[in-house]
PDB file of C-alpha atoms in Angstrom:
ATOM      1  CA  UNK M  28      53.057  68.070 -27.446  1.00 44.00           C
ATOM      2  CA  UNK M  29      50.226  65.893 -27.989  1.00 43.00           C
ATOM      3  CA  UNK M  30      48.498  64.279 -25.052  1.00 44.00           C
ATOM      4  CA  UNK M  31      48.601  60.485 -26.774  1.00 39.00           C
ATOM      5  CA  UNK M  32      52.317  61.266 -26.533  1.00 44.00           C
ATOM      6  CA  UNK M  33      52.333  61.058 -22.793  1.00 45.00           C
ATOM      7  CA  UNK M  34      50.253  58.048 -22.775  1.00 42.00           C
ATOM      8  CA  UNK M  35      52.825  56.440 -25.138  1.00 45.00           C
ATOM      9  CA  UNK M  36      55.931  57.468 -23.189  1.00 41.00           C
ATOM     10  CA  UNK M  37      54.250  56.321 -20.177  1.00 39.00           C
ATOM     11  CA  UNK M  38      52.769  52.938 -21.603  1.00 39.00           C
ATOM     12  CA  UNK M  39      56.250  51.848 -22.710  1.00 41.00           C
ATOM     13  CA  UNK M  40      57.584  52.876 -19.474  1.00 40.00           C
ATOM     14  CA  UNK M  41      55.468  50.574 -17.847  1.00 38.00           C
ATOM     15  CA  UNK M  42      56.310  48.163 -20.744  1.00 40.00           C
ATOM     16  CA  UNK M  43      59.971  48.031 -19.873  1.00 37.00           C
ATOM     17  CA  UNK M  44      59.024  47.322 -15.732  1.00 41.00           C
ATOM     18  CA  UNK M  45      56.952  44.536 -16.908  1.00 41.00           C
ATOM     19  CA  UNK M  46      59.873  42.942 -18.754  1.00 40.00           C
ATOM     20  CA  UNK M  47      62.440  43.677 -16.816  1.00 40.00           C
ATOM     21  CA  UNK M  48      60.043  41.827 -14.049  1.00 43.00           C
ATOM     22  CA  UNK M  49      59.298  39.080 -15.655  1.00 44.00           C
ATOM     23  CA  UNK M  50      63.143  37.908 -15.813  1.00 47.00           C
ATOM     24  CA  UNK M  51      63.781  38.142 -12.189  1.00 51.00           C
ATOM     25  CA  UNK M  52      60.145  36.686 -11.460  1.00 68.00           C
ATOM     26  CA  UNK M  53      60.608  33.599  -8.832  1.00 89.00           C
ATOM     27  CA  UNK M  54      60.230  30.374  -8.800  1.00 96.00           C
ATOM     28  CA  UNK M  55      59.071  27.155  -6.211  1.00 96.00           C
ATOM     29  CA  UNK M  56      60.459  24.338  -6.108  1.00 97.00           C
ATOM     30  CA  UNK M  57      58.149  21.226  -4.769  1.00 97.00           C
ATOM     31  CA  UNK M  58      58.902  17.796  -3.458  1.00 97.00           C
ATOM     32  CA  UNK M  59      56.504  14.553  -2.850  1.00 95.00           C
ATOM     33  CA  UNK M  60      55.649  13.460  -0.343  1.00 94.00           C
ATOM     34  CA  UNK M  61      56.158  16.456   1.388  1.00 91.00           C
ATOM     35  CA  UNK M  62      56.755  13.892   4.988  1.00 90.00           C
ATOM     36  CA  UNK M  63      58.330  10.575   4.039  1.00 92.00           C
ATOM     37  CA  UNK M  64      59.041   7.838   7.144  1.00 91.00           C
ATOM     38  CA  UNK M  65      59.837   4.133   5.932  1.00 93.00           C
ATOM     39  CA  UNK M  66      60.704   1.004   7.405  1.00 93.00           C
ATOM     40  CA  UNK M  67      64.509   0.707   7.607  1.00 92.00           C
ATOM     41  CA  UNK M  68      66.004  -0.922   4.648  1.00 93.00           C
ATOM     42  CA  UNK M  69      63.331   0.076   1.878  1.00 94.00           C
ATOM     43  CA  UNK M  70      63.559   2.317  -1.015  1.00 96.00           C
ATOM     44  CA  UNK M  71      61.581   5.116  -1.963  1.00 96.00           C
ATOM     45  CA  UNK M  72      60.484   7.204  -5.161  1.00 97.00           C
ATOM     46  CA  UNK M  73      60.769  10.889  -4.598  1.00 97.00           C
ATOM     47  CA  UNK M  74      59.353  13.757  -6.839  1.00 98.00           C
ATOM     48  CA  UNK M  75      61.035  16.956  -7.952  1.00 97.00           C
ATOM     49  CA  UNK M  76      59.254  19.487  -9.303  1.00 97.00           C
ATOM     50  CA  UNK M  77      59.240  23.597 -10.029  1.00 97.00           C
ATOM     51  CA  UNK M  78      56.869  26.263 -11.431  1.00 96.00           C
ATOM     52  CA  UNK M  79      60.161  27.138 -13.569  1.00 95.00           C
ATOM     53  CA  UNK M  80      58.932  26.531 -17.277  1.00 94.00           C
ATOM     54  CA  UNK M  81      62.784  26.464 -18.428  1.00 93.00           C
ATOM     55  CA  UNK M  82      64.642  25.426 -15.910  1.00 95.00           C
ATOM     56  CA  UNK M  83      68.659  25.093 -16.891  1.00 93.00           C
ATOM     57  CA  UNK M  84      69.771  22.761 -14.593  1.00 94.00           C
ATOM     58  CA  UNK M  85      68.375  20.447 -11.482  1.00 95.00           C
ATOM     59  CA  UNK M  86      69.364  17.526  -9.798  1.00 96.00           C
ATOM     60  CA  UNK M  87      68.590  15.711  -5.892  1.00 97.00           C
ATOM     61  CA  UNK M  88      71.111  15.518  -3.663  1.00 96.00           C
ATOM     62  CA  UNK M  89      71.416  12.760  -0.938  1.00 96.00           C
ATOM     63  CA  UNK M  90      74.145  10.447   0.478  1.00 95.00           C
ATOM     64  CA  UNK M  91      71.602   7.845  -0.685  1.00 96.00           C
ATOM     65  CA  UNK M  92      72.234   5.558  -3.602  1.00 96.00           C
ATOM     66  CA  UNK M  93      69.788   6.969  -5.725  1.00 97.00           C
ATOM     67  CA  UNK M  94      68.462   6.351  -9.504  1.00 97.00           C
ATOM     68  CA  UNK M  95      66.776   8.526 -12.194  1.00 97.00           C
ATOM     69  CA  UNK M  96      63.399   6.852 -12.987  1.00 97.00           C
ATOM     70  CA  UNK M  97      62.303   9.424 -15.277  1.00 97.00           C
ATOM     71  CA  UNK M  98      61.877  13.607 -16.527  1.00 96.00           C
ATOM     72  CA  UNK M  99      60.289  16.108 -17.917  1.00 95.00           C
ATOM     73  CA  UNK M 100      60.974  19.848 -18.033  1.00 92.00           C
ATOM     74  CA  UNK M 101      59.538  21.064 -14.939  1.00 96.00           C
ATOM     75  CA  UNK M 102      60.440  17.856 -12.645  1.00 97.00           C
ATOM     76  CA  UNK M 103      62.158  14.204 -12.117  1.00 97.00           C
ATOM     77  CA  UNK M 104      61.563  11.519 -10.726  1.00 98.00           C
ATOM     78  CA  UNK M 105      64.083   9.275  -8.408  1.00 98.00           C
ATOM     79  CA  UNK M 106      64.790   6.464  -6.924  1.00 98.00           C
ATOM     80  CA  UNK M 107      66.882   6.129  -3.427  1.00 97.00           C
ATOM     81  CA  UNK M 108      67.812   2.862  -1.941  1.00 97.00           C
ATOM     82  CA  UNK M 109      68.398   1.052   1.443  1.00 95.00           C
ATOM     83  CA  UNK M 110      67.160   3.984   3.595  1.00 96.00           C
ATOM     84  CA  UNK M 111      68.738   2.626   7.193  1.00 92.00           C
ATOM     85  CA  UNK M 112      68.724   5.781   8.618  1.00 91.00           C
ATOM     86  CA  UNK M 113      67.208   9.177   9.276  1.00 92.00           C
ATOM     87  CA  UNK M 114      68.843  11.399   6.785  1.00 94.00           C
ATOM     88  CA  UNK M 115      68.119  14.737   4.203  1.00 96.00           C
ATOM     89  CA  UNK M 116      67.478  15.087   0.523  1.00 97.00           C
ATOM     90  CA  UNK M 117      67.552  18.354  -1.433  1.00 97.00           C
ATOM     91  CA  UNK M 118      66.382  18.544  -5.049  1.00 97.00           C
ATOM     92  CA  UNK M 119      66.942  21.959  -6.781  1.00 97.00           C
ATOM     93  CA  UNK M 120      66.717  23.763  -9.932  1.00 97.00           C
ATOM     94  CA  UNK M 121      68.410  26.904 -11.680  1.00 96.00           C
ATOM     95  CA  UNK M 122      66.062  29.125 -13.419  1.00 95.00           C
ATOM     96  CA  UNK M 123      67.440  31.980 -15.096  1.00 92.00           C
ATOM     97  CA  UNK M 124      70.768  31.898 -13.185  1.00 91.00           C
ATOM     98  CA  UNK M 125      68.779  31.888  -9.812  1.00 95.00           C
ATOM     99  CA  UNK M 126      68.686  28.582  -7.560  1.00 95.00           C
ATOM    100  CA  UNK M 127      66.060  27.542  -5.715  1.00 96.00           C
ATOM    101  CA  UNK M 128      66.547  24.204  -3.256  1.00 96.00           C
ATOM    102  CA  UNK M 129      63.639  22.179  -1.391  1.00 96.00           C
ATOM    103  CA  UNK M 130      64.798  19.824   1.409  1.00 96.00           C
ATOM    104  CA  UNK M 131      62.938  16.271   3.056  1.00 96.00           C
ATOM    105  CA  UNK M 132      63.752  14.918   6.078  1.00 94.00           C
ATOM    106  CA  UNK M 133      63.481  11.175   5.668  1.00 94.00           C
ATOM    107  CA  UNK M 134      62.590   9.260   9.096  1.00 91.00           C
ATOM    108  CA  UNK M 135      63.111   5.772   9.865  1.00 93.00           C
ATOM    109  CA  UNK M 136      60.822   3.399  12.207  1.00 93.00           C
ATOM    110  CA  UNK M 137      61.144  -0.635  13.126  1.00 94.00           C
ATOM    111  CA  UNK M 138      57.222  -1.968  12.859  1.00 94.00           C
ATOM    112  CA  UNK M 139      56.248  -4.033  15.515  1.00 95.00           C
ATOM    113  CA  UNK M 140      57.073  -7.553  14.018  1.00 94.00           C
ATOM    114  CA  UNK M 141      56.966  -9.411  17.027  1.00 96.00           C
ATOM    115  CA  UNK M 142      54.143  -9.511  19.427  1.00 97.00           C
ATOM    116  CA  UNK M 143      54.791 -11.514  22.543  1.00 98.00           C
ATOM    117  CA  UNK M 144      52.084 -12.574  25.059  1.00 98.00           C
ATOM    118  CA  UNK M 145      52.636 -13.983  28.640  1.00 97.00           C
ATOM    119  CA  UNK M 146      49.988 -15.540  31.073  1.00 96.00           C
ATOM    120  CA  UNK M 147      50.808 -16.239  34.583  1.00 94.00           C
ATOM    121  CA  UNK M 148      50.145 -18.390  36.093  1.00 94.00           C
ATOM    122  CA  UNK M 149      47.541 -20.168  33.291  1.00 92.00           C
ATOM    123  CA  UNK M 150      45.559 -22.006  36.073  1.00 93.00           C
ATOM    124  CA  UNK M 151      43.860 -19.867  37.918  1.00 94.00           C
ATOM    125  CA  UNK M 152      41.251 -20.000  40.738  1.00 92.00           C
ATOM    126  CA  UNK M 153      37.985 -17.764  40.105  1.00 92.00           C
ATOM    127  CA  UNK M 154      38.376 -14.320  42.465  1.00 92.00           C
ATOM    128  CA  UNK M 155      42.319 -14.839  42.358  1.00 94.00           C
ATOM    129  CA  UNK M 156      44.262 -12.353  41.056  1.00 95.00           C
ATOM    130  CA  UNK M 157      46.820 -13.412  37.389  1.00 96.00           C
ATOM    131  CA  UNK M 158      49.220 -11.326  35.246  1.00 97.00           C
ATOM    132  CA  UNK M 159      48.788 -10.398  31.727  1.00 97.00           C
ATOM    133  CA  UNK M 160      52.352  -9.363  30.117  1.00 98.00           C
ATOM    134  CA  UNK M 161      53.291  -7.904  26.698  1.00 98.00           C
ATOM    135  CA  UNK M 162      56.459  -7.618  25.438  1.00 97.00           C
ATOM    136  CA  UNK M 163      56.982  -5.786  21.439  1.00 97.00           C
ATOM    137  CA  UNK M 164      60.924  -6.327  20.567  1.00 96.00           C
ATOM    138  CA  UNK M 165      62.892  -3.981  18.756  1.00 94.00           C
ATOM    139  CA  UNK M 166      60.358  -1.192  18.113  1.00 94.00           C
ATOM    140  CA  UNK M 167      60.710   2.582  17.118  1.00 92.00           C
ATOM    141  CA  UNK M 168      60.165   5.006  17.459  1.00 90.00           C
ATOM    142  CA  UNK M 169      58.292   4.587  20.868  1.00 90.00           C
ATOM    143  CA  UNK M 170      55.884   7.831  20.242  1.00 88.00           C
ATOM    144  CA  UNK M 171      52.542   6.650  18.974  1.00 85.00           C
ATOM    145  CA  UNK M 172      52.720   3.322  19.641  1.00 94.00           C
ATOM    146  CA  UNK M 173      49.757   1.715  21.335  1.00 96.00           C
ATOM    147  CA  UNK M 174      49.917  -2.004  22.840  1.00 97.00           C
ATOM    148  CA  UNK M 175      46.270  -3.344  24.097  1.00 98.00           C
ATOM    149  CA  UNK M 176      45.597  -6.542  25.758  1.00 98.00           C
ATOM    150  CA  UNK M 177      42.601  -8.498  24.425  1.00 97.00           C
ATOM    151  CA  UNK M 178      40.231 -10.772  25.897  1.00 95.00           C
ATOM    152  CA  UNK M 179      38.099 -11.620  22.548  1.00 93.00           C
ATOM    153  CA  UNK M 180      37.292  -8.768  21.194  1.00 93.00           C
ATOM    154  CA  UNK M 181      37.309  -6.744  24.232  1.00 94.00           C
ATOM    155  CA  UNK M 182      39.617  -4.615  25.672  1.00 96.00           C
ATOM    156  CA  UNK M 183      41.349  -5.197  29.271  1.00 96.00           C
ATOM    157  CA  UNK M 184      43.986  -2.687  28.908  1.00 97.00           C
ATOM    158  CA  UNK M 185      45.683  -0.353  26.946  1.00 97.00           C
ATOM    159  CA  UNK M 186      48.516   1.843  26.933  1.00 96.00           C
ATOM    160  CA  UNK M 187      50.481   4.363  24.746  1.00 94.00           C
ATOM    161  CA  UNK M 188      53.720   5.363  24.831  1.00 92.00           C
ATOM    162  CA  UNK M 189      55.473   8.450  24.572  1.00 86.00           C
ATOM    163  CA  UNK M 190      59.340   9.638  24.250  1.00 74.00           C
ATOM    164  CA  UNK M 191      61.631  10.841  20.932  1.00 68.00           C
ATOM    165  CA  UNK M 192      63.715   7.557  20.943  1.00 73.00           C
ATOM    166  CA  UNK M 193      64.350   6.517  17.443  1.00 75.00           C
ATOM    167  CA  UNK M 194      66.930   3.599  17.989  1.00 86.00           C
ATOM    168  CA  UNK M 195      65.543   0.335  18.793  1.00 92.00           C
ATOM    169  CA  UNK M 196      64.087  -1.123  22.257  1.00 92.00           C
ATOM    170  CA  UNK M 197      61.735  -3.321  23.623  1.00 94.00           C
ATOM    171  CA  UNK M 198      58.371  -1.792  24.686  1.00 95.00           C
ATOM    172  CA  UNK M 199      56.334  -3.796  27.590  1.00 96.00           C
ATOM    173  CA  UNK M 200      53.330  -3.701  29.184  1.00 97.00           C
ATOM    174  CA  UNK M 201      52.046  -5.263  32.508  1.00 97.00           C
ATOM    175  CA  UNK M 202      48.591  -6.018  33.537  1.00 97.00           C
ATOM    176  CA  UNK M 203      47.534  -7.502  37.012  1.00 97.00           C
ATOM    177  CA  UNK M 204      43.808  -8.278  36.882  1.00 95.00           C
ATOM    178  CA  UNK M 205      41.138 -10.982  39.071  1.00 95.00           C
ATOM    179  CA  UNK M 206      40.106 -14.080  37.063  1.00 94.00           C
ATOM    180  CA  UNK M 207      36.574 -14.158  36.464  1.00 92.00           C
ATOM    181  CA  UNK M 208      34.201 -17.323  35.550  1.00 88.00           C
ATOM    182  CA  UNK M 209      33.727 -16.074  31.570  1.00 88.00           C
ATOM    183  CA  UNK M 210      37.475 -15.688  31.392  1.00 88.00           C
ATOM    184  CA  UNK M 211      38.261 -19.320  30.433  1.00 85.00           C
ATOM    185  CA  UNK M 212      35.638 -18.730  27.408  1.00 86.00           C
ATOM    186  CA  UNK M 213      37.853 -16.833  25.353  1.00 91.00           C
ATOM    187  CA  UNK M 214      41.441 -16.066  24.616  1.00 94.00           C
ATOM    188  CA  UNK M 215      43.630 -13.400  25.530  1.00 96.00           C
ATOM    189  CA  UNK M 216      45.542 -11.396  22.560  1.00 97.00           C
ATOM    190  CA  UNK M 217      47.706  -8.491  22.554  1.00 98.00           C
ATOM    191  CA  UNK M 218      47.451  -5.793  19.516  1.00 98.00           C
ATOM    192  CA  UNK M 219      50.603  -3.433  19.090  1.00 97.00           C
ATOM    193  CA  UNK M 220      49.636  -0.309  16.342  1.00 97.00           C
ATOM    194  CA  UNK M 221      52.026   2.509  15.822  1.00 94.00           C
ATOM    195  CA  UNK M 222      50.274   5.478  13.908  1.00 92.00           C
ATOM    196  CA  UNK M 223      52.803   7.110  11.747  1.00 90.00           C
ATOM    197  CA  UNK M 224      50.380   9.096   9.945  1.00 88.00           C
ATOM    198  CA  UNK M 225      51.187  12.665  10.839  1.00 84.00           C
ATOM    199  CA  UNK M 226      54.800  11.683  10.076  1.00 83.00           C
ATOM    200  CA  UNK M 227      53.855  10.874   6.628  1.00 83.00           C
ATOM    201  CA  UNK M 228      53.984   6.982   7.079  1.00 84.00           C
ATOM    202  CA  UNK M 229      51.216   4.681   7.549  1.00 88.00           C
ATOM    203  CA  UNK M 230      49.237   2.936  10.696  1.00 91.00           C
ATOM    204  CA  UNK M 231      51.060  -0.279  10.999  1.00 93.00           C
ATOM    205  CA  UNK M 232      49.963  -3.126  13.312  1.00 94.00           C
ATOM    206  CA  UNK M 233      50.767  -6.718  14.576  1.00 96.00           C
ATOM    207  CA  UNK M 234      48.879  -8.545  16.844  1.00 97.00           C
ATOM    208  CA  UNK M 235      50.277 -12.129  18.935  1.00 97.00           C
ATOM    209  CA  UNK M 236      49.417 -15.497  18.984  1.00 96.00           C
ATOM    210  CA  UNK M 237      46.204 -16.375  21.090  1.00 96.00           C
ATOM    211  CA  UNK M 238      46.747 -17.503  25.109  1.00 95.00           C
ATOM    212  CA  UNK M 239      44.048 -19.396  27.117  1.00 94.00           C
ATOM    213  CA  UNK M 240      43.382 -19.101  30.393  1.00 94.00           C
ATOM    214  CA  UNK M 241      42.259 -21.918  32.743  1.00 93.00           C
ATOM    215  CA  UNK M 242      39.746 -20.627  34.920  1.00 92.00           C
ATOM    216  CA  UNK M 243      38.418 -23.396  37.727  1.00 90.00           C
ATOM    217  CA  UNK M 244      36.047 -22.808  40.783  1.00 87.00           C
ATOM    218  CA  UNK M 245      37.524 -22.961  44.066  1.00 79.00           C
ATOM    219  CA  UNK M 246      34.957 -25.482  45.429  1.00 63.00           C
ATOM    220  CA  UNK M 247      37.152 -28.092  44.038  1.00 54.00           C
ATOM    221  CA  UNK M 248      39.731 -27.635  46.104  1.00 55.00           C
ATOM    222  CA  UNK M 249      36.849 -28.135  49.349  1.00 63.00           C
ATOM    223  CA  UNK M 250      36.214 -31.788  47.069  1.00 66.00           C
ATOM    224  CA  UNK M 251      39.401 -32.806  47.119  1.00 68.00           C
ATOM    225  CA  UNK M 252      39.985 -31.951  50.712  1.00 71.00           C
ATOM    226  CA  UNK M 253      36.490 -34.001  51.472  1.00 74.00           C
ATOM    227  CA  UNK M 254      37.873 -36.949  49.129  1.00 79.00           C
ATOM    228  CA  UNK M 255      40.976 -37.234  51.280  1.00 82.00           C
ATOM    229  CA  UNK M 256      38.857 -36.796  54.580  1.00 84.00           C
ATOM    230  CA  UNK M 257      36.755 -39.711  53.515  1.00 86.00           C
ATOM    231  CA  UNK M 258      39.813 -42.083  52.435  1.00 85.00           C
ATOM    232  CA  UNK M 259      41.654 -41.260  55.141  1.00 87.00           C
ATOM    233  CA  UNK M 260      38.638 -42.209  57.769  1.00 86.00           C
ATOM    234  CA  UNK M 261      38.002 -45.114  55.275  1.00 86.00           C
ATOM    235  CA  UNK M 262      41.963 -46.340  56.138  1.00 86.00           C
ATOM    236  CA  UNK M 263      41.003 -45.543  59.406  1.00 86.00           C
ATOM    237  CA  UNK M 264      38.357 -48.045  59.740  1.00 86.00           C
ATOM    238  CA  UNK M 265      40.055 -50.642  57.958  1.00 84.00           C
ATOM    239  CA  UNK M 266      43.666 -50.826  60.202  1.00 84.00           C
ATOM    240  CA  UNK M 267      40.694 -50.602  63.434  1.00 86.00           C
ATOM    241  CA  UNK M 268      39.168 -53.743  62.155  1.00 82.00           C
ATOM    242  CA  UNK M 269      42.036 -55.679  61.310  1.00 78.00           C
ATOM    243  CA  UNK M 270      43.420 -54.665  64.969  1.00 77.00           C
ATOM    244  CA  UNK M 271      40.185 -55.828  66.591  1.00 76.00           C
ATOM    245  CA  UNK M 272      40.170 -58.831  64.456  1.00 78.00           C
ATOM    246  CA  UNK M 273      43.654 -59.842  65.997  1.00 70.00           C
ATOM    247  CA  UNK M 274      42.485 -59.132  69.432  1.00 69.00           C
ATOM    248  CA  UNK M 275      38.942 -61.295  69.197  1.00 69.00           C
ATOM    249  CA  UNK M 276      41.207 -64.080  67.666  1.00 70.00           C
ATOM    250  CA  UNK M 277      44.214 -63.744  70.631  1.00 64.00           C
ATOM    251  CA  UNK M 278      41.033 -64.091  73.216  1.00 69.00           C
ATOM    252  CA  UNK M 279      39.713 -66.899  71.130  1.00 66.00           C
ATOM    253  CA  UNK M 280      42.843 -68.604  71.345  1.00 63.00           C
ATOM    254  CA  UNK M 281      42.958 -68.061  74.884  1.00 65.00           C
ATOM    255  CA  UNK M 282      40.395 -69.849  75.675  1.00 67.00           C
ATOM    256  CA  UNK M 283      40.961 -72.680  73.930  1.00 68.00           C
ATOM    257  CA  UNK M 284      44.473 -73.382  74.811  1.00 68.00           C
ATOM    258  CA  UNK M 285      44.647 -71.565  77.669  1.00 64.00           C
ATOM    259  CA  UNK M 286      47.640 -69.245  76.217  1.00 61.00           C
ATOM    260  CA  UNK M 287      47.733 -66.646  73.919  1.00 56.00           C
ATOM    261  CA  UNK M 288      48.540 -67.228  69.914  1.00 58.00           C
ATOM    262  CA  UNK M 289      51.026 -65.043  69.932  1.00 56.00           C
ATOM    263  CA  UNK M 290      52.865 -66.122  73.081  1.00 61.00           C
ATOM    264  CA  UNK M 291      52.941 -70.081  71.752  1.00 62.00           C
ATOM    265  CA  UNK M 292      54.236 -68.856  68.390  1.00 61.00           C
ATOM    266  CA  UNK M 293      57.091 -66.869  70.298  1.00 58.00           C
ATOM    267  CA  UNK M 294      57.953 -69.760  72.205  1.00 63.00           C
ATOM    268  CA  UNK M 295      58.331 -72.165  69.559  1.00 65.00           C
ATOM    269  CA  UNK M 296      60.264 -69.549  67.891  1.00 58.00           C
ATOM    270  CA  UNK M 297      62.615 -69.120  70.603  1.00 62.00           C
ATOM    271  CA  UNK M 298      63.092 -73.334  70.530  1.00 63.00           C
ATOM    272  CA  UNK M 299      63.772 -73.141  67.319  1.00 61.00           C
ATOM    273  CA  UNK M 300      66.695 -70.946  67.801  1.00 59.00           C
ATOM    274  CA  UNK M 301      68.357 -72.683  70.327  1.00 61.00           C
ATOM    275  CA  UNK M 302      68.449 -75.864  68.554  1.00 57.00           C
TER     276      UNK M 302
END
């Protein structure tokens, strides 16, 4: 037997594995974005996609109203709708009688729309202590988000909360601080920012109206005590020289008539009555 005939029989041989490979050779199945967290209520456009070159059939399951926006061979591309809760998608595709399935977990977060800001109280002595409060309605999830109070463009405080909640609730944070002279020179603002980044979503941020603080030195309260002082002593003076008035003029009287002013007056008054 000739030696090339080995070679052949064993080149064919190795033929047939190859072929026999190929048709059992697997397949991926890819979705985009690979992380997906929206704002409850939106929509989305998802991806499907495989390294199949023929695939025979595919299709994206949800409970989500969905649409087919468009489709190629080796993917599709949907629509879903009104995404109000956290929920999971599966697209798939059949190659070759063998099915292959990719799931995404869709998550669902309420962005800080409101940003409240409290003062109190908003008149405040310099060296006397005030409260800064900040109240973010209706947030979620609580994990990541950061609330900082403002004065300008500097912080006074900032915290970040933590916790797997994902239904809505109010997030608050409470500051007591000492009211310094600079304080009344700019306003007080409180930023909210939840980071949804590593959960596929974006940073998202909302930031309150602007508060003033009235900041006044405590020497005016010593000015107003010294402004009463001085009316008070000024009343003082005034009822003392009426009352020595009346008393010069009673003597003065005196001496002249011989009686008092006030006695004759009383008499005549007391005449009058019995008539």
């Amino acid at each position: 037997m000739s030696p090339f005939g080995g070679w052949g029989l064993l080149l064919a041989f190795l033929a047939l594995l190859c072929c026999t490979g190929s048709g059992e050779e697997a397949f991926e199945v890819r979705m985009w974005p690979e992380q997906l967290m929206v704002e409850s209520g939106e929509s989305q456009v998802i991806n499907c996609s495989t390294t199949c070159m023929q695939p025979n059939t595919s299709g994206l399951e949800t409970t989500l109203h969905k649409t087919l926006l468009e489709e190629q061979a080796q993917w599709k591309l949907y629509e879903v709708f009104n995404i109000s809760q956290d929920t999971d998608v599966i697209c798939h595709f059949t190659c070759s009688g063998k099915q292959e399935s990719k799931s995404l977990n869709i998550s669902v977060f309420y962005p800080p729309k409101q940003v409240l800001l409290k003062l109190w109280p908003t008149l405040v002595a310099v060296g006397r202590s005030f409260t800064i409060q900040c109240r973010v309605p209706s947030v979620a999830p609580l994990e990541g988000l950061t609330v900082t109070l403002l004065h300008g463009s500097e912080i006074v405080y900032s915290q970040t909360f933590v916790g797997t909640t994902l239904s809505p609730q109010e997030a608050m944070v409470t500051h007591n601080t000492t009211a310094h002279r600079e304080d009344g020179r700019h306003n007080f603002s409180c930023r909210a920012e939840m980071d949804l980044r590593s959960r596929g979503g974006d940073l998202v941020h909302s930031v309150s109206d602007p508060q003033a603080l009235n900041v006044y030195e405590p020497a005016r309260d010593n000015q107003v005590v010294a402004i009463i002082t001085v009316v008070s002593v000024l009343l003082f003076l005034f009822v003392t020289s009426v009352l020595l008035c009346f008393v010069f003029g009673q003597q003065w009287h005196q001496r002249r008539t011989g009686t008092y002013g006030v006695q004759a007056a009383w008499r005549r008054l007391r005449w009058a009555y019995r008539a």
